[in-house]
PDB file of C-alpha atoms in Angstrom:
ATOM      1  CA  MET A   1     152.812 125.497  74.863  1.00 27.00           C
ATOM      2  CA  ARG A   2     150.439 126.725  77.552  1.00 30.00           C
ATOM      3  CA  GLU A   3     147.828 124.199  78.606  1.00 37.00           C
ATOM      4  CA  ALA A   4     144.398 124.898  79.977  1.00 35.00           C
ATOM      5  CA  HIS A   5     144.653 124.493  83.732  1.00 38.00           C
ATOM      6  CA  ASP A   6     148.455 124.522  83.525  1.00 49.00           C
ATOM      7  CA  ASP A   7     148.573 124.856  87.307  1.00 58.00           C
ATOM      8  CA  PHE A   8     146.954 121.432  87.717  1.00 56.00           C
ATOM      9  CA  PHE A   9     150.084 119.974  89.290  1.00 60.00           C
ATOM     10  CA  SER A  10     151.034 123.056  91.299  1.00 56.00           C
ATOM     11  CA  VAL A  11     148.668 122.525  94.234  1.00 55.00           C
ATOM     12  CA  PHE A  12     146.993 119.179  94.864  1.00 59.00           C
ATOM     13  CA  GLU A  13     143.883 120.725  96.406  1.00 66.00           C
ATOM     14  CA  LYS A  14     143.327 123.115  93.486  1.00 69.00           C
ATOM     15  CA  ALA A  15     140.540 121.764  91.312  1.00 69.00           C
ATOM     16  CA  THR A  16     139.131 122.422  87.888  1.00 72.00           C
ATOM     17  CA  GLU A  17     135.588 121.718  86.741  1.00 77.00           C
ATOM     18  CA  LYS A  18     136.713 118.309  85.491  1.00 83.00           C
ATOM     19  CA  SER A  19     138.885 117.333  88.466  1.00 87.00           C
ATOM     20  CA  VAL A  20     137.995 114.129  90.265  1.00 90.00           C
ATOM     21  CA  PHE A  21     139.461 113.402  93.706  1.00 92.00           C
ATOM     22  CA  ILE A  22     139.785 109.897  95.156  1.00 94.00           C
ATOM     23  CA  SER A  23     141.393 109.239  98.521  1.00 95.00           C
ATOM     24  CA  HIS A  24     141.699 106.285 100.877  1.00 96.00           C
ATOM     25  CA  GLY A  25     143.518 105.881 104.146  1.00 95.00           C
ATOM     26  CA  THR A  26     143.843 107.078 107.704  1.00 95.00           C
ATOM     27  CA  ALA A  27     145.943 109.592 109.595  1.00 93.00           C
ATOM     28  CA  LYS A  28     148.750 106.998 109.616  1.00 95.00           C
ATOM     29  CA  GLY A  29     148.835 106.652 105.837  1.00 95.00           C
ATOM     30  CA  ARG A  30     146.848 107.848 102.863  1.00 95.00           C
ATOM     31  CA  ILE A  31     146.864 107.661  99.061  1.00 95.00           C
ATOM     32  CA  SER A  32     145.095 110.455  97.191  1.00 95.00           C
ATOM     33  CA  LEU A  33     144.506 110.885  93.463  1.00 95.00           C
ATOM     34  CA  LYS A  34     143.392 113.878  91.445  1.00 93.00           C
ATOM     35  CA  ALA A  35     142.542 113.181  87.810  1.00 92.00           C
ATOM     36  CA  ASP A  36     141.650 115.608  85.047  1.00 88.00           C
ATOM     37  CA  GLY A  37     141.690 114.502  81.420  1.00 85.00           C
ATOM     38  CA  GLU A  38     145.126 113.127  80.581  1.00 86.00           C
ATOM     39  CA  ARG A  39     146.712 114.221  83.865  1.00 89.00           C
ATOM     40  CA  LEU A  40     146.928 112.390  87.170  1.00 93.00           C
ATOM     41  CA  TYR A  41     148.358 113.650  90.452  1.00 93.00           C
ATOM     42  CA  VAL A  42     149.071 111.062  93.184  1.00 95.00           C
ATOM     43  CA  VAL A  43     150.051 111.999  96.733  1.00 94.00           C
ATOM     44  CA  VAL A  44     151.385 109.407  99.188  1.00 94.00           C
ATOM     45  CA  GLU A  45     151.366 110.373 102.868  1.00 94.00           C
ATOM     46  CA  GLY A  46     152.703 108.461 105.854  1.00 95.00           C
ATOM     47  CA  GLN A  47     152.812 104.702 105.550  1.00 94.00           C
ATOM     48  CA  PRO A  48     149.615 103.755 103.715  1.00 95.00           C
ATOM     49  CA  ARG A  49     148.401 100.197 103.432  1.00 94.00           C
ATOM     50  CA  GLY A  50     148.608  98.691  99.976  1.00 94.00           C
ATOM     51  CA  GLU A  51     144.858  98.248  99.812  1.00 96.00           C
ATOM     52  CA  TYR A  52     144.483 102.058  99.739  1.00 97.00           C
ATOM     53  CA  LEU A  53     146.534 102.241  96.549  1.00 96.00           C
ATOM     54  CA  LEU A  54     144.468  99.497  94.940  1.00 96.00           C
ATOM     55  CA  ARG A  55     141.149 101.048  96.006  1.00 97.00           C
ATOM     56  CA  CYS A  56     142.074 104.446  94.591  1.00 97.00           C
ATOM     57  CA  PHE A  57     143.149 103.082  91.229  1.00 96.00           C
ATOM     58  CA  ARG A  58     140.262 100.608  90.987  1.00 97.00           C
ATOM     59  CA  GLU A  59     137.776 103.439  91.589  1.00 97.00           C
ATOM     60  CA  GLY A  60     139.549 105.694  89.122  1.00 96.00           C
ATOM     61  CA  LEU A  61     139.591 103.023  86.419  1.00 96.00           C
ATOM     62  CA  ASP A  62     135.954 102.060  87.065  1.00 96.00           C
ATOM     63  CA  GLU A  63     134.893 105.719  86.837  1.00 95.00           C
ATOM     64  CA  GLY A  64     136.950 106.195  83.670  1.00 94.00           C
ATOM     65  CA  VAL A  65     139.041 109.012  85.129  1.00 93.00           C
ATOM     66  CA  VAL A  66     142.245 106.955  85.351  1.00 94.00           C
ATOM     67  CA  ARG A  67     143.493 105.539  82.060  1.00 91.00           C
ATOM     68  CA  PRO A  68     146.586 103.548  81.049  1.00 90.00           C
ATOM     69  CA  ASN A  69     148.171 106.549  79.283  1.00 90.00           C
ATOM     70  CA  MET A  70     148.368 109.651  81.444  1.00 91.00           C
ATOM     71  CA  ARG A  71     150.935 112.216  82.478  1.00 91.00           C
ATOM     72  CA  THR A  72     151.307 111.508  86.162  1.00 94.00           C
ATOM     73  CA  LEU A  73     152.987 113.260  89.055  1.00 94.00           C
ATOM     74  CA  VAL A  74     153.591 110.972  92.042  1.00 95.00           C
ATOM     75  CA  ASP A  75     154.546 112.880  95.173  1.00 94.00           C
ATOM     76  CA  LEU A  76     156.439 110.501  97.450  1.00 93.00           C
ATOM     77  CA  ARG A  77     157.957 113.198  99.663  1.00 93.00           C
ATOM     78  CA  GLY A  78     155.483 112.392 102.458  1.00 93.00           C
ATOM     79  CA  LEU A  79     156.100 108.635 102.357  1.00 92.00           C
ATOM     80  CA  THR A  80     157.496 107.225 105.578  1.00 90.00           C
ATOM     81  CA  GLY A  81     158.605 103.668 106.207  1.00 79.00           C
ATOM     82  CA  GLY A  82     158.965 100.847 103.740  1.00 78.00           C
ATOM     83  CA  THR A  83     157.094  99.861 100.623  1.00 80.00           C
ATOM     84  CA  ASP A  84     154.947  96.769 100.273  1.00 83.00           C
ATOM     85  CA  TRP A  85     155.463  95.832  96.626  1.00 86.00           C
ATOM     86  CA  SER A  86     152.710  93.197  96.405  1.00 92.00           C
ATOM     87  CA  PRO A  87     149.949  95.815  95.832  1.00 93.00           C
ATOM     88  CA  VAL A  88     152.111  97.431  93.141  1.00 91.00           C
ATOM     89  CA  PHE A  89     152.403  94.048  91.403  1.00 90.00           C
ATOM     90  CA  THR A  90     148.605  93.734  91.627  1.00 93.00           C
ATOM     91  CA  LEU A  91     148.123  97.263  90.282  1.00 93.00           C
ATOM     92  CA  ARG A  92     150.162  96.282  87.248  1.00 92.00           C
ATOM     93  CA  THR A  93     147.411  93.798  86.309  1.00 92.00           C
ATOM     94  CA  TYR A  94     144.597  96.390  86.463  1.00 92.00           C
ATOM     95  CA  ALA A  95     145.238  97.900  83.025  1.00 89.00           C
ATOM     96  CA  PRO A  96     147.641  97.779  80.074  1.00 86.00           C
ATOM     97  CA  TRP A  97     149.674 100.661  81.535  1.00 86.00           C
ATOM     98  CA  GLY A  98     151.532 102.658  78.906  1.00 82.00           C
ATOM     99  CA  HIS A  99     149.653 101.174  75.960  1.00 76.00           C
ATOM    100  CA  GLY A 100     146.800 102.460  73.831  1.00 69.00           C
ATOM    101  CA  LYS A 101     146.032 105.128  71.254  1.00 69.00           C
ATOM    102  CA  GLU A 102     145.385 108.110  73.477  1.00 68.00           C
ATOM    103  CA  GLY A 103     147.762 110.048  75.667  1.00 62.00           C
ATOM    104  CA  VAL A 104     151.414 109.773  76.518  1.00 68.00           C
ATOM    105  CA  SER A 105     152.280 107.608  79.476  1.00 88.00           C
ATOM    106  CA  SER A 106     154.843 109.409  81.604  1.00 93.00           C
ATOM    107  CA  THR A 107     155.355 109.503  85.349  1.00 94.00           C
ATOM    108  CA  ALA A 108     157.386 112.035  87.313  1.00 94.00           C
ATOM    109  CA  TYR A 109     158.225 111.079  90.889  1.00 93.00           C
ATOM    110  CA  LEU A 110     158.886 113.717  93.534  1.00 93.00           C
ATOM    111  CA  LEU A 111     161.382 112.304  96.021  1.00 93.00           C
ATOM    112  CA  ARG A 112     162.659 113.817  99.229  1.00 89.00           C
ATOM    113  CA  SER A 113     166.034 112.064  98.909  1.00 81.00           C
ATOM    114  CA  ASP A 114     167.996 109.971  96.443  1.00 78.00           C
ATOM    115  CA  LEU A 115     167.488 106.950  98.703  1.00 69.00           C
ATOM    116  CA  PHE A 116     164.029 106.574  97.149  1.00 74.00           C
ATOM    117  CA  GLY A 117     165.506 106.422  93.650  1.00 76.00           C
ATOM    118  CA  ALA A 118     165.545 102.624  93.776  1.00 78.00           C
ATOM    119  CA  MET A 119     161.741 102.703  93.982  1.00 81.00           C
ATOM    120  CA  VAL A 120     161.630 104.498  90.630  1.00 84.00           C
ATOM    121  CA  LYS A 121     163.966 101.925  89.077  1.00 85.00           C
ATOM    122  CA  ILE A 122     161.673  99.129  90.247  1.00 87.00           C
ATOM    123  CA  ALA A 123     158.620 100.970  88.883  1.00 87.00           C
ATOM    124  CA  GLU A 124     160.390 101.273  85.513  1.00 86.00           C
ATOM    125  CA  THR A 125     160.734  97.501  85.296  1.00 84.00           C
ATOM    126  CA  LEU A 126     157.125  96.884  86.329  1.00 86.00           C
ATOM    127  CA  PHE A 127     155.522  99.555  84.134  1.00 87.00           C
ATOM    128  CA  PHE A 128     157.851  99.417  81.140  1.00 84.00           C
ATOM    129  CA  GLY A 129     155.423 101.097  78.699  1.00 84.00           C
ATOM    130  CA  THR A 130     155.711 104.352  80.633  1.00 90.00           C
ATOM    131  CA  HIS A 131     158.439 107.011  80.697  1.00 92.00           C
ATOM    132  CA  HIS A 132     159.714 107.436  84.295  1.00 93.00           C
ATOM    133  CA  ARG A 133     161.840 110.157  85.837  1.00 94.00           C
ATOM    134  CA  SER A 134     162.592 111.238  89.408  1.00 94.00           C
ATOM    135  CA  PHE A 135     162.875 114.801  90.694  1.00 95.00           C
ATOM    136  CA  HIS A 136     163.425 116.745  93.906  1.00 94.00           C
ATOM    137  CA  ASP A 137     162.069 120.020  92.512  1.00 92.00           C
ATOM    138  CA  PRO A 138     158.311 120.091  91.762  1.00 91.00           C
ATOM    139  CA  ALA A 139     158.731 122.788  89.082  1.00 90.00           C
ATOM    140  CA  GLU A 140     161.231 120.625  87.189  1.00 93.00           C
ATOM    141  CA  ALA A 141     158.901 117.617  87.401  1.00 93.00           C
ATOM    142  CA  VAL A 142     155.957 119.613  86.045  1.00 90.00           C
ATOM    143  CA  ALA A 143     158.078 121.110  83.258  1.00 91.00           C
ATOM    144  CA  TRP A 144     159.153 117.611  82.192  1.00 93.00           C
ATOM    145  CA  LEU A 145     155.561 116.355  82.224  1.00 91.00           C
ATOM    146  CA  LYS A 146     154.534 119.260  79.990  1.00 88.00           C
ATOM    147  CA  THR A 147     157.186 118.241  77.448  1.00 90.00           C
ATOM    148  CA  MET A 148     155.638 114.780  77.437  1.00 86.00           C
ATOM    149  CA  ALA A 149     152.228 116.085  76.326  1.00 73.00           C
ATOM    150  CA  LYS A 150     150.645 114.528  73.281  1.00 64.00           C
ATOM    151  CA  PRO A 151     151.342 116.754  70.279  1.00 53.00           C
ATOM    152  CA  PRO A 152     148.260 118.623  68.989  1.00 51.00           C
ATOM    153  CA  GLY A 153     146.548 117.340  65.898  1.00 46.00           C
TER     154      GLY A 153
END
């Protein structure tokens, strides 16, 4: 099945008419989101403060471009340093992630090494209504997300 804008996940900066970009942070750490319909692309760079994650998702939810059921690619290859889990716990309360009538909730994580695999396991326990899978190869991650698309009709 070929989707409209099937290169959505291929390049973060590439936009469609419906793409919405949200980004918060500094040169030391940044969280950026690109949303378009049922797809969400999240890029984590450096060591961002937890408040940047919360701001991005709060804005996206308030604008209606981030929903609880989306196919999401989270690129963690640029993450440096540790993870502050308290903002992730807070994010969990923002919406009924993985629940609802529309969309399929699935998240592919791009990791630079298997050492970050534990982060995905923790995310699975926090966001249990979502399908989670980790990858090193972006093409494999995108292919998996395409298989998770809501069937037509």
